C-alpha positions as a printed NumPy array, in Angstrom:
array([[  7.787,  22.978,  10.266],
       [  4.759,  25.175,   9.943],
       [  2.462,  25.245,   6.745],
       [ -0.158,  27.969,   6.767],
       [ -1.42 ,  27.98 ,   9.386],
       [ -0.783,  24.213,  10.056],
       [  2.256,  22.185,  12.184],
       [  3.845,  19.508,  10.574],
       [  4.318,  18.392,  14.262],
       [  0.583,  16.846,  13.621],
       [  2.049,  14.356,  11.39 ],
       [  3.736,  10.927,  12.96 ],
       [  7.038,  10.372,  12.006],
       [  7.905,   7.988,   8.966],
       [ 11.091,   8.992,   8.379],
       [ 13.364,  11.999,   8.231],
       [ 12.014,  14.517,   5.907],
       [ 13.303,  17.633,   4.061],
       [ 11.637,  21.545,   5.478],
       [  9.86 ,  20.97 ,   1.553],
       [  6.167,  21.09 ,   1.074],
       [  5.51 ,  19.861,  -2.61 ],
       [  2.331,  21.748,  -3.663],
       [  1.561,  19.828,  -7.183],
       [  2.759,  17.343,  -9.952],
       [  3.005,  17.062, -13.433],
       [  4.685,  13.908, -15.21 ],
       [  7.22 ,  13.05 , -13.232],
       [  7.912,  16.414, -11.921],
       [  6.956,  17.803,  -8.263],
       [  6.959,  21.428,  -7.611],
       [  7.528,  23.101,  -4.119],
       [  5.262,  25.615,  -2.367],
       [  8.13 ,  28.437,  -4.252],
       [  7.262,  26.714,  -7.788],
       [ 10.537,  24.813,  -7.598],
       [ 10.506,  22.077,  -9.965],
       [ 12.237,  18.729,  -8.515],
       [ 12.438,  15.283, -11.091],
       [  9.983,  12.468,  -8.993],
       [ 12.774,   9.71 ,  -8.802],
       [ 10.344,   7.846,  -6.182],
       [  7.241,   8.309,  -7.697],
       [  5.43 ,   7.386,  -3.912],
       [  7.863,   5.376,  -2.745],
       [  7.192,   3.724,  -6.516],
       [  3.7  ,   3.179,  -6.105],
       [  2.861,   5.897,  -8.588],
       [  3.742,   4.589, -11.711],
       [  1.646,   6.308, -13.736],
       [  3.282,   9.904, -13.158],
       [  1.849,  13.285, -11.762],
       [ -1.704,  14.345, -12.755],
       [ -2.354,  12.803, -15.844],
       [ -4.976,  14.402, -18.172],
       [ -6.507,  11.   , -19.067],
       [ -6.515,  10.02 , -14.939],
       [ -7.683,  13.168, -14.211],
       [-10.534,  12.774, -16.428],
       [-11.691,   9.138, -15.62 ],
       [-11.51 ,  10.028, -12.028],
       [-13.776,  13.382, -12.865],
       [-16.223,  10.858, -14.766],
       [-16.296,   7.905, -12.229],
       [-16.841,  10.548,  -9.112],
       [-20.031,  11.503, -11.224],
       [-21.36 ,   7.803, -11.304],
       [-19.952,   5.843,  -8.691],
       [-17.023,   6.24 ,  -5.689],
       [-16.538,   3.648,  -3.45 ],
       [-19.279,   1.249,  -2.73 ],
       [-18.369,  -1.692,  -0.23 ],
       [-16.831,  -4.404,  -1.664],
       [-19.583,  -6.704,  -0.057],
       [-21.54 ,  -5.273,  -3.245],
       [-20.687,  -5.934,  -7.217],
       [-20.203,  -2.64 ,  -8.803],
       [-19.977,  -2.011, -12.546],
       [-15.97 ,  -0.939, -12.857],
       [-15.051,  -3.337, -10.544],
       [-16.377,  -6.516, -12.241],
       [-15.455,  -4.711, -15.566],
       [-11.982,  -4.122, -14.452],
       [-11.872,  -7.957, -13.175],
       [-13.026,  -9.4  , -16.628],
       [ -9.901,  -7.724, -18.059],
       [ -7.512,  -8.258, -16.206],
       [ -8.161, -12.36 , -15.799],
       [ -9.001, -12.151, -19.817],
       [ -5.608, -10.551, -20.575],
       [ -3.95 , -12.541, -17.819],
       [ -2.406, -16.478, -16.732],
       [ -4.602, -15.7  , -13.409],
       [ -8.542, -16.955, -13.32 ],
       [ -9.481, -14.217, -10.4  ],
       [ -8.298, -11.069,  -8.867],
       [ -8.169,  -9.723,  -5.778],
       [ -8.193,  -5.567,  -5.081],
       [ -6.686,  -3.892,  -2.365],
       [ -6.483,  -0.135,  -1.397],
       [ -2.779,  -0.503,  -1.029],
       [  0.16 ,  -2.588,  -1.178],
       [  0.457,  -4.082,   2.412],
       [ -2.912,  -5.17 ,   1.993],
       [ -2.475,  -6.069,  -1.355],
       [  0.636,  -8.289,   0.277],
       [ -1.233,  -9.124,   3.535],
       [ -3.302, -10.889,   0.638],
       [ -1.232, -13.004,  -0.972],
       [  0.384, -14.14 ,   2.647],
       [ -3.406, -15.409,   3.904],
       [ -3.573, -16.519,   0.184],
       [  0.057, -18.98 ,   0.253],
       [ -0.508, -20.068,   4.33 ],
       [ -3.997, -20.676,   2.983],
       [ -2.57 , -22.891,   0.037],
       [ -0.452, -24.569,   1.766],
       [ -2.454, -25.864,   4.555],
       [ -4.352, -27.784,   2.09 ],
       [ -1.86 , -28.415,  -0.325],
       [  1.596, -28.717,   1.245],
       [  0.714, -30.478,   4.494],
       [  0.894, -27.381,   6.886],
       [  3.334, -25.081,   5.068],
       [  3.263, -21.766,   6.135],
       [  6.765, -19.749,   5.492],
       [  7.384, -17.417,   3.456],
       [ 10.124, -15.777,   1.255],
       [ 10.638, -12.682,   1.899],
       [ 13.785, -10.201,   0.659],
       [ 16.12 ,  -9.243,   3.517],
       [ 15.793,  -5.511,   4.455],
       [ 12.768,  -4.925,   2.002],
       [  9.784,  -2.552,   2.669],
       [  6.827,  -4.759,   1.85 ],
       [  4.094,  -2.127,   4.113],
       [  3.177,  -0.886,   8.187],
       [  1.015,  -3.787,   8.925],
       [  2.296,  -6.146,  11.402],
       [  2.556,  -8.98 ,   8.876],
       [  4.448,  -7.04 ,   6.222],
       [  6.638,  -5.283,   8.639],
       [  7.67 ,  -8.79 ,   9.597],
       [  8.438,  -9.837,   6.494],
       [ 10.899,  -6.728,   5.968],
       [ 14.146,  -8.663,   6.934],
       [ 15.046,  -5.819,   8.752],
       [ 16.446,  -6.52 ,  12.342],
       [ 13.742,  -6.11 ,  15.435],
       [ 11.189,  -5.407,  13.04 ],
       [  9.802,  -8.912,  12.886],
       [  9.071,  -8.26 ,  17.428],
       [  8.538,  -4.261,  16.96 ],
       [  4.956,  -4.594,  17.571],
       [  4.554,  -8.284,  18.922],
       [  2.527,  -8.739,  21.995],
       [  4.239,  -9.489,  25.501],
       [  5.005, -12.708,  26.377],
       [  2.245, -13.942,  29.128],
       [  2.413, -17.349,  31.076],
       [  0.054, -19.483,  32.047],
       [ -2.353, -16.883,  31.842],
       [ -2.999, -16.638,  28.115],
       [ -4.778, -19.44 ,  26.472],
       [ -3.685, -19.954,  23.457],
       [ -4.719, -18.514,  20.267],
       [ -6.517, -20.788,  17.598],
       [ -5.452, -19.539,  13.65 ]])
């Protein structure tokens, strides 16, 4: 499918897509190139719960982009500290972990659970997940999907005596 001078085949296949291109969003609505509205029940596969293009978020993004966009997480920045403080103040948590994606957040949760199991539960390492679920596209989150074959889809080939074990 073409979009202007660009070919949609440049995108890696992840799922069957209709021959439809969304060009803007407004609240719970998406609009195609012919300005036909579609009610968006998916909202970015349940990631975007705030709707499309709310004015308050646009204003906040513009204001923040004029000051600071995204320094390395190896450094402190004001918005990071303020948001972490608000989240811990209004929740039962002592600390927060900021992530870019749900997959990255799930990877962090898996690592944290395994570290806790190793430290407090005599080496426990198993993670309970839902069957036929979707937790992201990383190696660990695909393995946690409960979908047949996803746990081995990207597994390395077995090597016999020539591969030493890798310490974890």
